[in-house]
PDB file of C-alpha atoms and ligand atoms in Angstrom:
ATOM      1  CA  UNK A 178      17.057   1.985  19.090  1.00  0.00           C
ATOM      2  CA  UNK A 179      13.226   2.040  19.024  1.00  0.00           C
ATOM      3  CA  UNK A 180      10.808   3.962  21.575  1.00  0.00           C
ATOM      4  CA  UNK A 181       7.467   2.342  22.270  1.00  0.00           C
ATOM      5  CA  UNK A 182       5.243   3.679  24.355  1.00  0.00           C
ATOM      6  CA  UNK A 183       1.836   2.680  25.193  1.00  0.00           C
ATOM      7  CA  UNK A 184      -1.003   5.192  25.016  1.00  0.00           C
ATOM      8  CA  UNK A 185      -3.979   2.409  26.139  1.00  0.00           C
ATOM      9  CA  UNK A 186      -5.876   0.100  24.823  1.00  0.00           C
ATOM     10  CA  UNK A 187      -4.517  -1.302  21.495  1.00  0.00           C
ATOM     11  CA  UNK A 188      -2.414   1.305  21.038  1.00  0.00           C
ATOM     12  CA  UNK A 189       1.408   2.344  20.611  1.00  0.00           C
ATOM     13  CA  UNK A 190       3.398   5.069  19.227  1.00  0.00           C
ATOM     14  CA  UNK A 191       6.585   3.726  17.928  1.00  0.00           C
ATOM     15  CA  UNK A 192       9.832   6.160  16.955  1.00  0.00           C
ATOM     16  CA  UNK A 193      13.150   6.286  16.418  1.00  0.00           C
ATOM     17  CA  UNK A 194      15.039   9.350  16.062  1.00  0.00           C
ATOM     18  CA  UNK A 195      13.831   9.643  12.560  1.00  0.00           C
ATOM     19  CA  UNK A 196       9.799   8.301  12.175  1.00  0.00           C
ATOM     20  CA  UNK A 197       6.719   7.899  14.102  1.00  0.00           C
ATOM     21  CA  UNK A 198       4.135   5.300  13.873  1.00  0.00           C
ATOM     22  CA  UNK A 199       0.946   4.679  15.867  1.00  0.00           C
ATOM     23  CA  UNK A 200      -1.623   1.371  16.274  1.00  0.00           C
ATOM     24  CA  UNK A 201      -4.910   1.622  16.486  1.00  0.00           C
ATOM     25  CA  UNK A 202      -5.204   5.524  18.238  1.00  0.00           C
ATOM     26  CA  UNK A 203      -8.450   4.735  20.217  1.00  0.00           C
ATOM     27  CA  UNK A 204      -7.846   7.549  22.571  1.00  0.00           C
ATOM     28  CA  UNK A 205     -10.934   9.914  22.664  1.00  0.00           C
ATOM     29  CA  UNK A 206     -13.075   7.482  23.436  1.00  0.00           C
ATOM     30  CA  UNK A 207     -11.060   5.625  25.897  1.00  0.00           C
ATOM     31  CA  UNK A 208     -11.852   6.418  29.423  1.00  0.00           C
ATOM     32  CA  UNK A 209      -8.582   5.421  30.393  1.00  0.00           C
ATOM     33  CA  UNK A 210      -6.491   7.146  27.833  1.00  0.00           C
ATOM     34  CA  UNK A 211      -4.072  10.056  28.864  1.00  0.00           C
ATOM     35  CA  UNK A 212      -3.054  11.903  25.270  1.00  0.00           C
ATOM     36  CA  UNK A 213      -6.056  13.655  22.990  1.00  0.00           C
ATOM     37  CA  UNK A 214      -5.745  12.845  19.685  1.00  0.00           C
ATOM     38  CA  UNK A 215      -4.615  16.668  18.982  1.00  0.00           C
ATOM     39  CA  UNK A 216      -1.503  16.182  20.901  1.00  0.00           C
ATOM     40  CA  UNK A 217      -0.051  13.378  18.747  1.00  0.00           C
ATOM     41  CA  UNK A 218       2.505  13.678  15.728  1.00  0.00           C
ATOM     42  CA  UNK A 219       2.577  11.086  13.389  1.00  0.00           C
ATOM     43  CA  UNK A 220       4.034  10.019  10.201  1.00  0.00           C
ATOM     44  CA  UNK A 221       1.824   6.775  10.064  1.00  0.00           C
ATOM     45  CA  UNK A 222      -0.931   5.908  11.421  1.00  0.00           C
ATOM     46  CA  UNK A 223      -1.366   1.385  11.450  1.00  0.00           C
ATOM     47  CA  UNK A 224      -4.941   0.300  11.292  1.00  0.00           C
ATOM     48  CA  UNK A 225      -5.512  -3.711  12.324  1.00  0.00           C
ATOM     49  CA  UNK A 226      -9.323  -3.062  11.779  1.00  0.00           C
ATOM     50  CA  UNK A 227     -12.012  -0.846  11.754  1.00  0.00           C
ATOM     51  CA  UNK A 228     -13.992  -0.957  15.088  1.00  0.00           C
ATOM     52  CA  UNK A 229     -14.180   2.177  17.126  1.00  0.00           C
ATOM     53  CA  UNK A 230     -11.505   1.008  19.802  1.00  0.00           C
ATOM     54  CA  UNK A 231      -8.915   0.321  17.095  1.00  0.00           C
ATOM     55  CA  UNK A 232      -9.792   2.634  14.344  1.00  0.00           C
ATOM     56  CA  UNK A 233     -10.830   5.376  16.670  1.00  0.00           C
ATOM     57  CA  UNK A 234      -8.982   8.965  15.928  1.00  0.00           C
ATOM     58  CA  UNK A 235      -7.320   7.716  13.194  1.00  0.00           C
ATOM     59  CA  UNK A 236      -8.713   9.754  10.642  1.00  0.00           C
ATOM     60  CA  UNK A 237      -8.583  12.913  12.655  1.00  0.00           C
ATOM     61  CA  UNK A 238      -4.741  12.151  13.356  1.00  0.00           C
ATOM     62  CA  UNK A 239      -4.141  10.968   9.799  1.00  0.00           C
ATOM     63  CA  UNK A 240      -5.967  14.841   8.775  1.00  0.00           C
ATOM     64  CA  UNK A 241      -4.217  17.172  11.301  1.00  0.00           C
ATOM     65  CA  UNK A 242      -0.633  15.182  10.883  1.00  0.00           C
ATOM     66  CA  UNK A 243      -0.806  14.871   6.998  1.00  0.00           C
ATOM     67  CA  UNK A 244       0.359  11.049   7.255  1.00  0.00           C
ATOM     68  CA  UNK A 245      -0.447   7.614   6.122  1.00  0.00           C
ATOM     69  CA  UNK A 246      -2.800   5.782   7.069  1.00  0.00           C
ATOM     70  CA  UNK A 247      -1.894   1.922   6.597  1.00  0.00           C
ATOM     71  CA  UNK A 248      -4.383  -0.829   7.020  1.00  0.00           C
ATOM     72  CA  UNK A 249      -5.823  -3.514   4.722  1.00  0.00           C
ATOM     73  CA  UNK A 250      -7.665  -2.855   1.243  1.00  0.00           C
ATOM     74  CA  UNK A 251     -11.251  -1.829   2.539  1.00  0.00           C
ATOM     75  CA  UNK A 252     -10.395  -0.117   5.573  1.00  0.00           C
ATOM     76  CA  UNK A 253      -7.663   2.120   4.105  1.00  0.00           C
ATOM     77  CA  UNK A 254     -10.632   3.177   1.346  1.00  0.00           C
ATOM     78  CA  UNK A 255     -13.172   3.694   3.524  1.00  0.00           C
ATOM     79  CA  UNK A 256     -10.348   6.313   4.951  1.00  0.00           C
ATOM     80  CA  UNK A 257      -9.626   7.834   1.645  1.00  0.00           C
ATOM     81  CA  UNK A 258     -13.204   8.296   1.490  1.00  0.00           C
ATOM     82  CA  UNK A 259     -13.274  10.562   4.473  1.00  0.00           C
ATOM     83  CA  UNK A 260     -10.060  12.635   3.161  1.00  0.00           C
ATOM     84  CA  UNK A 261      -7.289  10.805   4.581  1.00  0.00           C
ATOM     85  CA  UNK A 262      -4.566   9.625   2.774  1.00  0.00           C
ATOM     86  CA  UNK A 263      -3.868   5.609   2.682  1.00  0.00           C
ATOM     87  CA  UNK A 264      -1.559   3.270   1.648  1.00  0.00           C
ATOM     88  CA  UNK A 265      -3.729  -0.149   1.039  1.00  0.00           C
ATOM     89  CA  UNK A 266      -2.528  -3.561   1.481  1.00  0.00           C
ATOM     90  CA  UNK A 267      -3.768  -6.898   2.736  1.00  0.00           C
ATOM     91  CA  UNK A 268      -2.936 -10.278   4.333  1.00  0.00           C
ATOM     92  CA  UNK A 269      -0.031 -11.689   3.326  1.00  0.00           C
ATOM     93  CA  UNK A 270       1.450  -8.963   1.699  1.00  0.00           C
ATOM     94  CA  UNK A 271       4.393  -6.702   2.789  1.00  0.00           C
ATOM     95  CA  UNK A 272       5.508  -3.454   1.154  1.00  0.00           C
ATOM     96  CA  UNK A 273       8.656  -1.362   1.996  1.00  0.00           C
ATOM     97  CA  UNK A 274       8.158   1.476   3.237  1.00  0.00           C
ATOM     98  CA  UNK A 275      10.653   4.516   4.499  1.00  0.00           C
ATOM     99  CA  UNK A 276      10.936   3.604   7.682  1.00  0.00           C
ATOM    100  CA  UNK A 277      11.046  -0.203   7.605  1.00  0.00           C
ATOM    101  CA  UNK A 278       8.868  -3.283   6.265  1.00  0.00           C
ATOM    102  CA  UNK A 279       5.276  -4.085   6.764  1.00  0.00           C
ATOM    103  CA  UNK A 280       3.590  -7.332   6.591  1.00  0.00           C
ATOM    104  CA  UNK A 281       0.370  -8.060   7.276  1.00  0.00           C
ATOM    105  CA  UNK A 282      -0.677 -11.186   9.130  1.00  0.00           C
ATOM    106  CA  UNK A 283      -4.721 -13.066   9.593  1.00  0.00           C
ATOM    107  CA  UNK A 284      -6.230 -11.963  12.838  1.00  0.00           C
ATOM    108  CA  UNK A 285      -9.380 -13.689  13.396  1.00  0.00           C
ATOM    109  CA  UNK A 286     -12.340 -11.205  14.552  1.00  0.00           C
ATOM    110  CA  UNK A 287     -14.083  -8.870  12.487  1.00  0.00           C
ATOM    111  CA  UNK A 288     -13.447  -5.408  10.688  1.00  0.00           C
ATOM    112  CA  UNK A 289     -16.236  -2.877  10.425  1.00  0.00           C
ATOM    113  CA  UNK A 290     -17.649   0.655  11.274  1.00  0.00           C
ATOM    114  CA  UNK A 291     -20.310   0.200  13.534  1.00  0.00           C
ATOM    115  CA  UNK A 292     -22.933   2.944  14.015  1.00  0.00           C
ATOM    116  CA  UNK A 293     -26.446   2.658  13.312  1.00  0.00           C
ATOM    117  CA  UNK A 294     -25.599   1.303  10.142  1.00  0.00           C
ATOM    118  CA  UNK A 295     -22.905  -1.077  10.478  1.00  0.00           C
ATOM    119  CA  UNK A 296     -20.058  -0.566   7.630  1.00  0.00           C
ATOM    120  CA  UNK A 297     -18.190  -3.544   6.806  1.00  0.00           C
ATOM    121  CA  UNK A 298     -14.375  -2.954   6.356  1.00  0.00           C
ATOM    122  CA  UNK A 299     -12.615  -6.409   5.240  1.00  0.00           C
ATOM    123  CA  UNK A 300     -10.869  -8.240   6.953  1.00  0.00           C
ATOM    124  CA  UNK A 301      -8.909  -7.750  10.390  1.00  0.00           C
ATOM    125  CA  UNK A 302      -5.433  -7.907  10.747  1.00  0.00           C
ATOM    126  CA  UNK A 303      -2.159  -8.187  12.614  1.00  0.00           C
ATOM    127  CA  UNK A 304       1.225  -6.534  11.541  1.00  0.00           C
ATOM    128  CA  UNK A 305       4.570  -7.641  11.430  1.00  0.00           C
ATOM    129  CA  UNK A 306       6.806  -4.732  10.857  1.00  0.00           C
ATOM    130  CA  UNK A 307      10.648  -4.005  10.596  1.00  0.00           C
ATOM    131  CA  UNK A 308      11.526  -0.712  12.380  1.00  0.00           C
ATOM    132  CA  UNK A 309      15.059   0.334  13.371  1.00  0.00           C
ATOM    133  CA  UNK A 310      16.652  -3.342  13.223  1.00  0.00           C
ATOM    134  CA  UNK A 311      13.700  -4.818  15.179  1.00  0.00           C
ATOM    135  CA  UNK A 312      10.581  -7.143  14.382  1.00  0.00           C
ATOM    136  CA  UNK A 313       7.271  -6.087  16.148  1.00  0.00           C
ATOM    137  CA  UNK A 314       4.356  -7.941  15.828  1.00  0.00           C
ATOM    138  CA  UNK A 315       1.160  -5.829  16.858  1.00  0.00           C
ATOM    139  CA  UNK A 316      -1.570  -8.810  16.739  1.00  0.00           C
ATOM    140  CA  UNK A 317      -4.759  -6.507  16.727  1.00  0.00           C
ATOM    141  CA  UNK A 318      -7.639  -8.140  18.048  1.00  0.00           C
ATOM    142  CA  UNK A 319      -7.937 -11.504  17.430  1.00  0.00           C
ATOM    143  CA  UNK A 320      -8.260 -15.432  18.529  1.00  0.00           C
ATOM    144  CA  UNK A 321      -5.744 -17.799  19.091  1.00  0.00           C
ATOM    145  CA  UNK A 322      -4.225 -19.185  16.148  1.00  0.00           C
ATOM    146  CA  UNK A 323      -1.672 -21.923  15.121  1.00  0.00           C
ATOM    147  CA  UNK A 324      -0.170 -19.791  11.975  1.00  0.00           C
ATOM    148  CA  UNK A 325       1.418 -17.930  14.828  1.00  0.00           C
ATOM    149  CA  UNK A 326       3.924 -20.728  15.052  1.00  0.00           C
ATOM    150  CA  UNK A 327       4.665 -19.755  11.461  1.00  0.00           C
ATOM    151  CA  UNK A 328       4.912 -15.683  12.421  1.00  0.00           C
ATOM    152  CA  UNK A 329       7.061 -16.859  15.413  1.00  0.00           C
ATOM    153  CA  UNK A 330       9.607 -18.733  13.007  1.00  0.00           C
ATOM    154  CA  UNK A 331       9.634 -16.805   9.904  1.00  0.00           C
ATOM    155  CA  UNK A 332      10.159 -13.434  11.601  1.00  0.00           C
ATOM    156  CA  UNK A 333      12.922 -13.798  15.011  1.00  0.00           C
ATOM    157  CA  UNK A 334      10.724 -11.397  16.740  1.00  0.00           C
ATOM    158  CA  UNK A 335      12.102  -9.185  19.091  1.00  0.00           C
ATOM    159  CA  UNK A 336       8.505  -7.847  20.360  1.00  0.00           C
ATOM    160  CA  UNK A 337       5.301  -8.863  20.415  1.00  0.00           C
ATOM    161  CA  UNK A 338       2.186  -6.669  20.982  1.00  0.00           C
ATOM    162  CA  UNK A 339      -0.839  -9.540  22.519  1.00  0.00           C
ATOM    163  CA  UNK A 340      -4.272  -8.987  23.626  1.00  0.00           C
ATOM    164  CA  UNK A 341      -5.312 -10.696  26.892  1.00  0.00           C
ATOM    165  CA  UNK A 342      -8.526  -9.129  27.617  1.00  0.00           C
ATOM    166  CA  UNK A 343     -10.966 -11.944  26.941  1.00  0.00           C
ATOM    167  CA  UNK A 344     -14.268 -11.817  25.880  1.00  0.00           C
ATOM    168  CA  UNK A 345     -13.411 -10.050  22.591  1.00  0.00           C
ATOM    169  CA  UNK A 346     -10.152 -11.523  21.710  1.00  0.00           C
ATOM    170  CA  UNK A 347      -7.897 -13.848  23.272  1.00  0.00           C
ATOM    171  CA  UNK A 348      -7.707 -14.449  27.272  1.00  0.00           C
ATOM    172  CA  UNK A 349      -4.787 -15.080  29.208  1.00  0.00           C
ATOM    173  CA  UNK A 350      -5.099 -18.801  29.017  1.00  0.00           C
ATOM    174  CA  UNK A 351      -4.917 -18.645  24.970  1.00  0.00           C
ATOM    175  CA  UNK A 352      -1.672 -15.928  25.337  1.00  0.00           C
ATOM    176  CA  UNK A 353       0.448 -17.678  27.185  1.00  0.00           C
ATOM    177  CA  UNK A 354      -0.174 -20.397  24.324  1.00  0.00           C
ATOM    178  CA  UNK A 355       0.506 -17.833  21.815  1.00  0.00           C
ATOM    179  CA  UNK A 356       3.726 -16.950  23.564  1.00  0.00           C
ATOM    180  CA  UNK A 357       4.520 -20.449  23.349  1.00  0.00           C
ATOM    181  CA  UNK A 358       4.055 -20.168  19.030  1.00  0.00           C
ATOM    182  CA  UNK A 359       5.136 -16.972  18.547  1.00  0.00           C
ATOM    183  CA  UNK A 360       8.769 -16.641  21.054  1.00  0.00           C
ATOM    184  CA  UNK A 361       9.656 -13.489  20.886  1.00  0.00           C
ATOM    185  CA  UNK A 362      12.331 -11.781  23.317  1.00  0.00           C
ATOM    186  CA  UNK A 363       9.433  -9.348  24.904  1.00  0.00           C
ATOM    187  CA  UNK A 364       5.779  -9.299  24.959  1.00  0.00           C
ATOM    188  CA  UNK A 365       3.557  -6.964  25.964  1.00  0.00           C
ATOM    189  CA  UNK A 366       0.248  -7.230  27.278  1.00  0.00           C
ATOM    190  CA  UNK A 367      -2.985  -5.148  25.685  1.00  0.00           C
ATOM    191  CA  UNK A 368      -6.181  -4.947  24.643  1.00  0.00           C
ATOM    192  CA  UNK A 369      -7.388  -5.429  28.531  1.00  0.00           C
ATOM    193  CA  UNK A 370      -9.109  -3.155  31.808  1.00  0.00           C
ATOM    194  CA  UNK A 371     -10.667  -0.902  28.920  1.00  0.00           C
ATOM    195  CA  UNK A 372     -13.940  -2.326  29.072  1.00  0.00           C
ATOM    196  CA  UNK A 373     -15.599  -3.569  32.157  1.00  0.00           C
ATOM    197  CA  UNK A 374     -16.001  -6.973  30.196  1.00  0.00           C
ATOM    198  CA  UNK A 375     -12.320  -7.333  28.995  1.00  0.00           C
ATOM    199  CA  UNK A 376     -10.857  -6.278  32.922  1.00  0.00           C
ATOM    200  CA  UNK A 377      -7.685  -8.616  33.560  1.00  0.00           C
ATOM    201  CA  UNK A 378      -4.780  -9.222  35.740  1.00  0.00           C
ATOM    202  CA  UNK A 379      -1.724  -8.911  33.441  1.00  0.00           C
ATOM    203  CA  UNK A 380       0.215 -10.151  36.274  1.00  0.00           C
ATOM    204  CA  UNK A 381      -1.392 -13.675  36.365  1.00  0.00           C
ATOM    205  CA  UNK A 382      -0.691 -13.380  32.306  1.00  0.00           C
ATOM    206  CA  UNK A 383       3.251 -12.593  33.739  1.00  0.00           C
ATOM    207  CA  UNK A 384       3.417 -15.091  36.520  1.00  0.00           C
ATOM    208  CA  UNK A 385       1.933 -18.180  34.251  1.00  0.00           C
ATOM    209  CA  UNK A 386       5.392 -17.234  31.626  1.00  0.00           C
ATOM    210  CA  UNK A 387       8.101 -16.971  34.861  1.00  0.00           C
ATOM    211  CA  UNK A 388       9.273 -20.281  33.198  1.00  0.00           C
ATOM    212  CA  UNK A 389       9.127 -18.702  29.117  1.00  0.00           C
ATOM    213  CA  UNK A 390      12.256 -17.637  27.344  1.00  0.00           C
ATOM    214  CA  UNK A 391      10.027 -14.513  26.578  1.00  0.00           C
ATOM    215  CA  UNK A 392      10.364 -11.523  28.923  1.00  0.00           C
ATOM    216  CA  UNK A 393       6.721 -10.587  29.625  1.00  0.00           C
ATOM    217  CA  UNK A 394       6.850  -6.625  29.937  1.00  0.00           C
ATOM    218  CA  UNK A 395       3.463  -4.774  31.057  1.00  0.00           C
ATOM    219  CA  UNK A 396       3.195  -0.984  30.620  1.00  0.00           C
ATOM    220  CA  UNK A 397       1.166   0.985  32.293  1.00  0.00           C
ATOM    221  CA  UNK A 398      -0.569   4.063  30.269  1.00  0.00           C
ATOM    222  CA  UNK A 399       1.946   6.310  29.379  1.00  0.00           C
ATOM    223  CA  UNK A 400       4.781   4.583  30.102  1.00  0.00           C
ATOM    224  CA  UNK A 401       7.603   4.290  27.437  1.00  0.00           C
ATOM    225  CA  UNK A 402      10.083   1.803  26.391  1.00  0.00           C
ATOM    226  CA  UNK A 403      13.188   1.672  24.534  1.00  0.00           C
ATOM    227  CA  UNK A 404      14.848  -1.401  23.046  1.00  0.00           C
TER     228      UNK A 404
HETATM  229 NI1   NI B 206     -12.244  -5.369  17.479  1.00  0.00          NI
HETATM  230 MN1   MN B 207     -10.949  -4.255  20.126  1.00  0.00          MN
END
């Protein structure tokens, strides 16, 4: 049995009884966010990219936990470069780790630091990881795509982790499509309210899948869910 819950944003903590893993901790800097980054444990700590809302207290977590961070070659340097400890990879590949398989999937956006000098970090990405029996997809931030026909039939996926924010990434018009590719049992709903730019009604995103095989599933901040 796996635990999600969502924490805002981009981001989930996912355990079982034995490890815990967390996308994209933007949580300081999220107005909407309930946890501080000092109040979560961690084992590993999934990067899709490295803007602020997806990166965010990553390092901080990856520092005060002692855990991994994994994300794709340049971000997961530029993370060793500030002390934390990373485990690189990059599209396409997977890697077994302790608690389950990682692949990494395109995402279509970009993937840098931005602060007065803008940092580039690679290449965004998505993840497609095996964790207690189940396959989870956590898309990060990106565009609609036709490989996710491909993700949908090479991987049975039990969950699926969608932005539907707009603007940024995907709206709800292009995730109902990418429903339609991907098929998983549940999907979830992120990446939306945040911003006054990505605000959203996941429950237009809900009612325009009533029809889907998929179970559409929105959390609100905080709330967990086992499966
Ligand atoms: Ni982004
Ligand atoms: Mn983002």
């Amino acid at each position: 049995m796996a635990k999600l819950t969502y924490l805002g944003h981009s981001c989930f903590n996912l355990e079982d009884d034995k490890h815990k893993l967390i996308f994209d901790p933007f949580l300081s800097g999220n107005p909407l966010a309930q946890m501080s980054p000092e109040d979560i444990k961690a084992d590993y700590i999934l990067l899709t990219h490295g803007h602020g809302d997806h990166l965010g207290d990553g390092i901080a977590i990856a520092l005060k936990n002692n855990a991994t961070i994994i994300a794709p070659f340049e971000l997961a340097v530029y993370c060793q470069n500030k002390g934390a400890k990373a485990h690189p990879m990059h599209i396409g590949g997977s890697f077994k780790f302790e608690f389950g398989k990682v692949k990494l999937t395109i995402a279509h956006h970009g993937s840098a630091v931005v602060d007065k000098v803008i940092e580039y970090t690679g290449n965004p990405c998505g993840y497609v990881v095996n964790f207690a029996g189940k396959n989870i997809y956590h898309a990060g931030d990106t565009g609609l795509f036709m490989d996710m026909e491909l993700i949908g039939e090479m991987n049975n996926l039990d969950l699926a982790l969608i932005p539907i924010g707009d603007n940024f990434t995907m709206g709800v018009n292009d995730a109902v499509k990418a429903v339609d590719f991907l098929k998983p049992k549940i999907v979830i709903p992120m990446h939306f309210d945040t911003f006054e730019v990505i605000k959203q009604e996941p429950k237009e995103f809900k009612e325009r899948l009533k029809r889907s095989k998929t179970k559409v599933k929105i959390l609100k901040i905080g709330e967990e869910f086992s499966f």
